[in-house]
Amino acid sequence: MSRYLIVLLALCIPVVAASRGTSAPVAVVASRPAPAWKNTSWLNADQPLTLQALRGKVVLLNFWTFTCYNCTNTVPSLVDFDRRFRDSGLVIIGIHDPEFGPSGGEHDKSNVQSALLDHGIKYANAQDNDHATWNLYGIQAWPSFVLIDKKGNIRYEGAGEFHVGDQWYKEWDDRIRELLAE
Amino acid sequence: MRLVAFSLLVMLAGCGRPLPQPDAPLAIAISHEARGTVLTLHAHGGLKINALLPPQLELADGGVSRFGAPPGAVASPDSAYFSAPPLLVVSPGTNLAGALVRASVCDSGAAVCRVLTLSL
């Protein structure tokens, strides 16, 4: 009987939340003004970075968390972009969004700091423990990316792991170059 | 016959809400053993359960317990995901009413992660 009970319980338990849809790794979107984030806790930054202060720069937002393997697998590509394009006007900002509540350890700033060191991340990161910026941008999965042009408009969005030299790395590379050249 | 009647009773009593689709991404099997209630989390549809942030049981009273790999399970090659359904043994007498199970799952195709929750 217990076997049947197990099956029935499994069938009766509803999935109550959260289907986080996926999108193409790089998608062209209708250009629209990027909303201003208001995160107050930053790492690798002397002071909070604001969208307004970044006018004239190309900004790549990376929504991630250090417990997401797909996210950390993509970090080498972002570190590479930072190294290659920072002097040309690219600003990468990690938006660190925990998957779980505070008990998971992702909310702890020292843990985020350790992750930045472990992965060689030198670009700025904002803690988004309340998911305010995540919600502001309508993000649905880890890792996600938003590319903002020099005028402060969102031009490309996407989600999903990529690696140095692969197809999606090249796609993002092309889009960054395109916006830097404008 | 008793089994059929019991099954129908459970379905009528516990399945008032719409059933998940057959390809529901997560399901929990619950069994009762001498050591307590054993919760086993199963992922479907090409999803992998994140072992870097193990699923957790969140009780209505605020208590949190983490799932772990079953004894003897071999870690996935990168150790980032559970290679066998993770489980949690809940002590006898624990009140599971209103509890949630929260899991980070990753899609092997699209290479993204998301959070799913199940209510018990």
Short mmCIF file of C-alpha atoms in Angstrom, two decimals:
data_model
loop_
_atom_site.label_atom_id
_atom_site.label_comp_id
_atom_site.label_asym_id
_atom_site.label_seq_id
_atom_site.Cartn_x
_atom_site.Cartn_y
_atom_site.Cartn_z
CA MET A 1 0.00 0.00 0.00
CA SER A 2 2.82 2.39 0.79
CA ARG A 3 3.94 2.21 -2.82
CA TYR A 4 0.56 3.48 -3.98
CA LEU A 5 0.56 6.12 -1.29
CA ILE A 6 3.88 7.45 -2.50
CA VAL A 7 2.68 7.66 -6.07
CA LEU A 8 -0.55 9.33 -5.12
CA LEU A 9 1.12 11.86 -2.90
CA ALA A 10 3.56 12.70 -5.64
CA LEU A 11 0.68 13.31 -7.99
CA CYS A 12 -1.24 15.37 -5.48
CA ILE A 13 1.53 17.79 -4.58
CA PRO A 14 1.11 20.84 -6.74
CA VAL A 15 3.91 22.85 -8.13
CA VAL A 16 2.92 26.19 -6.71
CA ALA A 17 5.43 28.54 -8.03
CA ALA A 18 7.74 29.70 -10.20
CA SER A 19 8.10 28.56 -13.59
CA ARG A 20 11.01 30.58 -14.69
CA GLY A 21 10.92 30.58 -18.44
CA THR A 22 13.97 30.60 -20.56
CA SER A 23 14.89 32.83 -23.41
CA ALA A 24 17.40 32.70 -26.17
CA PRO A 25 20.97 33.30 -25.05
CA VAL A 26 20.97 36.52 -27.05
CA ALA A 27 17.76 38.18 -28.15
CA VAL A 28 17.20 41.45 -29.89
CA VAL A 29 14.62 43.47 -28.06
CA ALA A 30 12.75 46.60 -28.92
CA SER A 31 14.92 49.39 -27.65
CA ARG A 32 13.52 50.80 -24.45
CA PRO A 33 14.89 52.87 -21.61
CA ALA A 34 16.65 50.82 -18.99
CA PRO A 35 15.08 51.23 -15.57
CA ALA A 36 17.28 52.70 -12.88
CA TRP A 37 18.42 50.22 -10.26
CA LYS A 38 18.70 51.38 -6.67
CA ASN A 39 20.88 48.74 -5.05
CA THR A 40 22.76 50.02 -2.04
CA SER A 41 25.17 47.19 -1.25
CA TRP A 42 28.05 46.98 -3.70
CA LEU A 43 31.29 45.09 -4.06
CA ASN A 44 34.25 46.03 -6.23
CA ALA A 45 32.95 49.58 -6.29
CA ASP A 46 33.86 52.58 -4.16
CA GLN A 47 30.31 53.83 -4.35
CA PRO A 48 27.02 52.62 -5.83
CA LEU A 49 26.98 52.73 -9.61
CA THR A 50 23.99 54.44 -11.14
CA LEU A 51 22.54 54.18 -14.58
CA GLN A 52 22.62 57.92 -14.97
CA ALA A 53 26.30 58.12 -14.19
CA LEU A 54 27.01 55.44 -16.78
CA ARG A 55 25.60 57.40 -19.73
CA GLY A 56 28.13 57.17 -22.54
CA LYS A 57 29.12 53.66 -21.46
CA VAL A 58 27.89 50.32 -22.71
CA VAL A 59 26.60 48.39 -19.71
CA LEU A 60 26.26 44.63 -19.46
CA LEU A 61 24.19 43.48 -16.51
CA ASN A 62 24.70 39.90 -15.40
CA PHE A 63 22.06 38.50 -13.06
CA TRP A 64 23.70 35.63 -11.21
CA THR A 65 24.37 33.91 -7.92
CA PHE A 66 27.45 32.03 -6.81
CA THR A 67 25.47 28.85 -6.09
CA CYS A 68 24.38 28.58 -9.73
CA TYR A 69 26.77 26.41 -11.67
CA ASN A 70 25.54 27.76 -15.00
CA CYS A 71 26.33 31.22 -13.70
CA THR A 72 29.83 30.51 -12.50
CA ASN A 73 30.58 28.61 -15.69
CA THR A 74 29.84 31.81 -17.59
CA VAL A 75 32.00 34.03 -15.40
CA PRO A 76 35.24 33.37 -17.34
CA SER A 77 33.56 34.83 -20.43
CA LEU A 78 32.52 37.92 -18.51
CA VAL A 79 35.97 38.32 -17.00
CA ASP A 80 37.32 38.06 -20.53
CA PHE A 81 34.91 40.71 -21.82
CA ASP A 82 35.87 42.95 -18.91
CA ARG A 83 39.55 42.56 -19.68
CA ARG A 84 39.13 43.19 -23.39
CA PHE A 85 36.52 45.94 -23.47
CA ARG A 86 36.73 47.86 -20.19
CA ASP A 87 39.07 50.47 -21.65
CA SER A 88 36.78 50.82 -24.67
CA GLY A 89 33.81 51.77 -22.55
CA LEU A 90 32.17 48.53 -21.44
CA VAL A 91 31.00 48.38 -17.83
CA ILE A 92 29.97 44.96 -16.59
CA ILE A 93 27.85 44.87 -13.46
CA GLY A 94 27.03 41.67 -11.66
CA ILE A 95 23.62 41.75 -10.03
CA HIS A 96 23.84 39.10 -7.36
CA ASP A 97 20.39 37.56 -6.87
CA PRO A 98 20.05 34.75 -4.32
CA GLU A 99 17.98 31.76 -5.27
CA PHE A 100 16.98 30.95 -1.69
CA GLY A 101 16.29 32.91 1.47
CA PRO A 102 18.92 34.03 3.95
CA SER A 103 19.41 30.51 5.30
CA GLY A 104 21.11 29.54 2.05
CA GLY A 105 24.09 31.83 2.65
CA GLU A 106 23.73 33.72 -0.62
CA HIS A 107 22.60 36.87 1.15
CA ASP A 108 25.82 37.15 3.09
CA LYS A 109 28.06 39.83 1.64
CA SER A 110 31.21 38.07 2.77
CA ASN A 111 30.19 34.97 0.85
CA VAL A 112 29.65 37.03 -2.27
CA GLN A 113 33.03 38.66 -1.74
CA SER A 114 34.66 35.24 -1.49
CA ALA A 115 32.98 34.19 -4.72
CA LEU A 116 34.30 37.28 -6.50
CA LEU A 117 37.80 36.43 -5.36
CA ASP A 118 37.44 32.76 -6.25
CA HIS A 119 36.34 33.59 -9.77
CA GLY A 120 38.67 36.50 -10.40
CA ILE A 121 35.82 38.97 -10.81
CA LYS A 122 37.02 42.57 -10.79
CA TYR A 123 33.92 44.27 -12.14
CA ALA A 124 31.36 45.78 -9.79
CA ASN A 125 28.66 43.69 -8.21
CA ALA A 126 25.49 44.76 -6.50
CA GLN A 127 23.66 42.66 -3.95
CA ASP A 128 20.04 42.29 -4.96
CA ASN A 129 18.82 40.30 -1.98
CA ASP A 130 15.29 41.67 -2.26
CA HIS A 131 15.23 41.00 -6.03
CA ALA A 132 14.18 44.57 -6.68
CA THR A 133 16.41 44.93 -9.74
CA TRP A 134 15.60 41.39 -10.87
CA ASN A 135 11.91 42.27 -10.85
CA LEU A 136 12.53 45.68 -12.34
CA TYR A 137 14.09 44.04 -15.38
CA GLY A 138 11.66 41.12 -15.53
CA ILE A 139 14.38 38.53 -15.19
CA GLN A 140 13.29 34.90 -15.17
CA ALA A 141 16.33 32.68 -14.81
CA TRP A 142 19.96 32.47 -13.76
CA PRO A 143 22.16 33.53 -15.44
CA SER A 144 20.57 36.35 -17.40
CA PHE A 145 22.05 39.25 -19.26
CA VAL A 146 20.92 42.72 -20.31
CA LEU A 147 22.99 44.87 -22.65
CA ILE A 148 22.40 48.61 -22.41
CA ASP A 149 23.63 51.11 -24.96
CA LYS A 150 25.39 54.41 -24.37
CA LYS A 151 22.09 56.27 -24.26
CA GLY A 152 20.73 54.10 -21.50
CA ASN A 153 18.49 51.93 -23.65
CA ILE A 154 18.13 48.17 -23.37
CA ARG A 155 19.10 46.67 -26.70
CA TYR A 156 19.75 42.99 -26.08
CA GLU A 157 18.68 40.47 -23.49
CA GLY A 158 19.30 36.81 -22.97
CA ALA A 159 19.77 33.94 -20.58
CA GLY A 160 21.91 30.87 -20.40
CA GLU A 161 25.43 29.67 -19.86
CA PHE A 162 28.11 30.27 -22.44
CA HIS A 163 31.84 29.74 -22.64
CA VAL A 164 34.83 31.57 -24.04
CA GLY A 165 34.90 30.98 -27.78
CA ASP A 166 31.55 29.28 -28.20
CA GLN A 167 28.68 30.46 -30.39
CA TRP A 168 26.95 32.51 -27.74
CA TYR A 169 30.15 34.05 -26.51
CA LYS A 170 30.70 35.26 -30.07
CA GLU A 171 27.14 36.54 -30.27
CA TRP A 172 27.57 38.59 -27.10
CA ASP A 173 30.99 39.69 -28.24
CA ASP A 174 29.49 40.96 -31.51
CA ARG A 175 26.70 42.82 -29.71
CA ILE A 176 29.10 44.48 -27.31
CA ARG A 177 31.31 45.60 -30.18
CA GLU A 178 28.30 46.90 -32.06
CA LEU A 179 27.18 49.08 -29.17
CA LEU A 180 30.67 50.27 -28.38
CA ALA A 181 31.03 51.42 -31.99
CA GLU A 182 27.87 53.55 -31.93
CA MET B 1 -10.45 -3.75 -2.83
CA ARG B 2 -9.40 -1.87 0.27
CA LEU B 3 -6.47 -0.51 -1.67
CA VAL B 4 -8.69 0.76 -4.45
CA ALA B 5 -11.03 2.39 -1.98
CA PHE B 6 -8.14 3.98 -0.13
CA SER B 7 -6.64 5.28 -3.35
CA LEU B 8 -9.91 6.82 -4.39
CA LEU B 9 -10.29 8.39 -0.98
CA VAL B 10 -6.83 9.91 -1.15
CA MET B 11 -7.45 11.22 -4.64
CA LEU B 12 -10.76 12.75 -3.68
CA ALA B 13 -9.47 14.22 -0.44
CA GLY B 14 -6.08 15.40 -1.51
CA CYS B 15 -6.41 16.21 -5.17
CA GLY B 16 -9.01 18.89 -5.08
CA ARG B 17 -6.64 21.26 -6.76
CA PRO B 18 -5.68 20.70 -10.37
CA LEU B 19 -3.15 18.00 -10.82
CA PRO B 20 0.20 18.97 -12.26
CA GLN B 21 0.77 17.95 -15.83
CA PRO B 22 2.34 14.54 -16.34
CA ASP B 23 5.57 16.31 -17.12
CA ALA B 24 5.55 18.35 -13.88
CA PRO B 25 9.15 19.31 -13.29
CA LEU B 26 9.33 18.24 -9.66
CA ALA B 27 7.59 15.68 -7.50
CA ILE B 28 8.07 14.49 -3.98
CA ALA B 29 7.66 10.93 -2.85
CA ILE B 30 6.77 10.59 0.81
CA SER B 31 7.22 7.42 2.78
CA HIS B 32 6.93 6.71 6.46
CA GLU B 33 9.62 4.67 8.12
CA ALA B 34 10.65 3.96 11.66
CA ARG B 35 13.28 6.68 11.50
CA GLY B 36 10.76 9.27 10.35
CA THR B 37 9.14 10.62 7.23
CA VAL B 38 11.35 10.30 4.19
CA LEU B 39 10.96 12.95 1.50
CA THR B 40 12.54 12.18 -1.84
CA LEU B 41 12.67 14.82 -4.53
CA HIS B 42 12.44 13.81 -8.17
CA ALA B 43 13.12 16.08 -11.13
CA HIS B 44 11.74 15.44 -14.57
CA GLY B 45 11.88 16.91 -18.03
CA GLY B 46 15.62 17.17 -18.33
CA LEU B 47 16.02 19.17 -15.14
CA LYS B 48 18.90 18.63 -12.77
CA ILE B 49 18.74 19.42 -9.07
CA ASN B 50 21.40 21.81 -7.87
CA ALA B 51 23.67 20.24 -5.26
CA LEU B 52 25.56 23.47 -4.64
CA LEU B 53 22.37 24.84 -3.13
CA PRO B 54 20.59 21.72 -1.89
CA PRO B 55 16.81 21.70 -1.78
CA GLN B 56 15.38 22.65 1.54
CA LEU B 57 12.29 21.95 3.56
CA GLU B 58 10.81 25.09 5.05
CA LEU B 59 8.45 24.42 7.91
CA ALA B 60 5.60 26.71 8.81
CA ASP B 61 7.32 27.47 12.13
CA GLY B 62 10.39 28.79 10.30
CA GLY B 63 12.53 25.69 10.64
CA VAL B 64 14.69 24.82 7.66
CA SER B 65 16.25 21.46 6.81
CA ARG B 66 18.33 20.56 3.80
CA PHE B 67 18.07 17.59 1.51
CA GLY B 68 21.12 15.47 0.89
CA ALA B 69 22.36 12.78 -1.41
CA PRO B 70 21.10 9.30 -0.67
CA PRO B 71 23.63 7.00 0.94
CA GLY B 72 26.03 5.53 -1.56
CA ALA B 73 25.07 7.91 -4.35
CA VAL B 74 27.86 8.80 -6.71
CA ALA B 75 28.30 12.49 -7.27
CA SER B 76 27.86 13.83 -10.76
CA PRO B 77 31.14 14.37 -12.58
CA ASP B 78 31.15 18.07 -11.74
CA SER B 79 29.52 17.56 -8.31
CA ALA B 80 27.20 20.44 -9.07
CA TYR B 81 24.07 18.35 -9.37
CA PHE B 82 22.56 15.41 -7.57
CA SER B 83 23.10 12.23 -9.51
CA ALA B 84 20.30 10.50 -7.58
CA PRO B 85 17.13 12.00 -6.12
CA PRO B 86 18.04 13.84 -2.93
CA LEU B 87 16.21 12.93 0.22
CA LEU B 88 15.49 14.23 3.66
CA VAL B 89 14.46 12.28 6.73
CA VAL B 90 12.10 14.29 8.87
CA SER B 91 11.95 13.41 12.54
CA PRO B 92 8.79 11.71 13.75
CA GLY B 93 6.33 14.20 15.09
CA THR B 94 7.46 17.07 12.88
CA ASN B 95 4.50 19.08 11.72
CA LEU B 96 4.60 19.23 7.94
CA ALA B 97 1.39 21.17 7.58
CA GLY B 98 2.03 24.26 5.53
CA ALA B 99 5.59 23.26 4.77
CA LEU B 100 7.32 24.08 1.50
CA VAL B 101 10.10 22.39 -0.39
CA ARG B 102 12.28 24.79 -2.33
CA ALA B 103 14.69 23.55 -4.97
CA SER B 104 17.10 25.09 -7.42
CA VAL B 105 16.88 23.22 -10.70
CA CYS B 106 18.86 23.69 -13.85
CA ASP B 107 17.82 22.99 -17.40
CA SER B 108 20.46 20.98 -19.17
CA GLY B 109 19.32 22.23 -22.56
CA ALA B 110 19.05 25.95 -22.05
CA ALA B 111 21.68 25.99 -19.31
CA VAL B 112 19.71 28.17 -16.97
CA CYS B 113 18.63 27.69 -13.39
CA ARG B 114 15.36 28.52 -11.71
CA VAL B 115 13.71 27.99 -8.37
CA LEU B 116 10.71 25.76 -7.91
CA THR B 117 8.67 25.30 -4.78
CA LEU B 118 6.29 22.56 -3.78
CA SER B 119 3.77 22.78 -1.00
CA LEU B 120 3.23 19.75 1.18
#
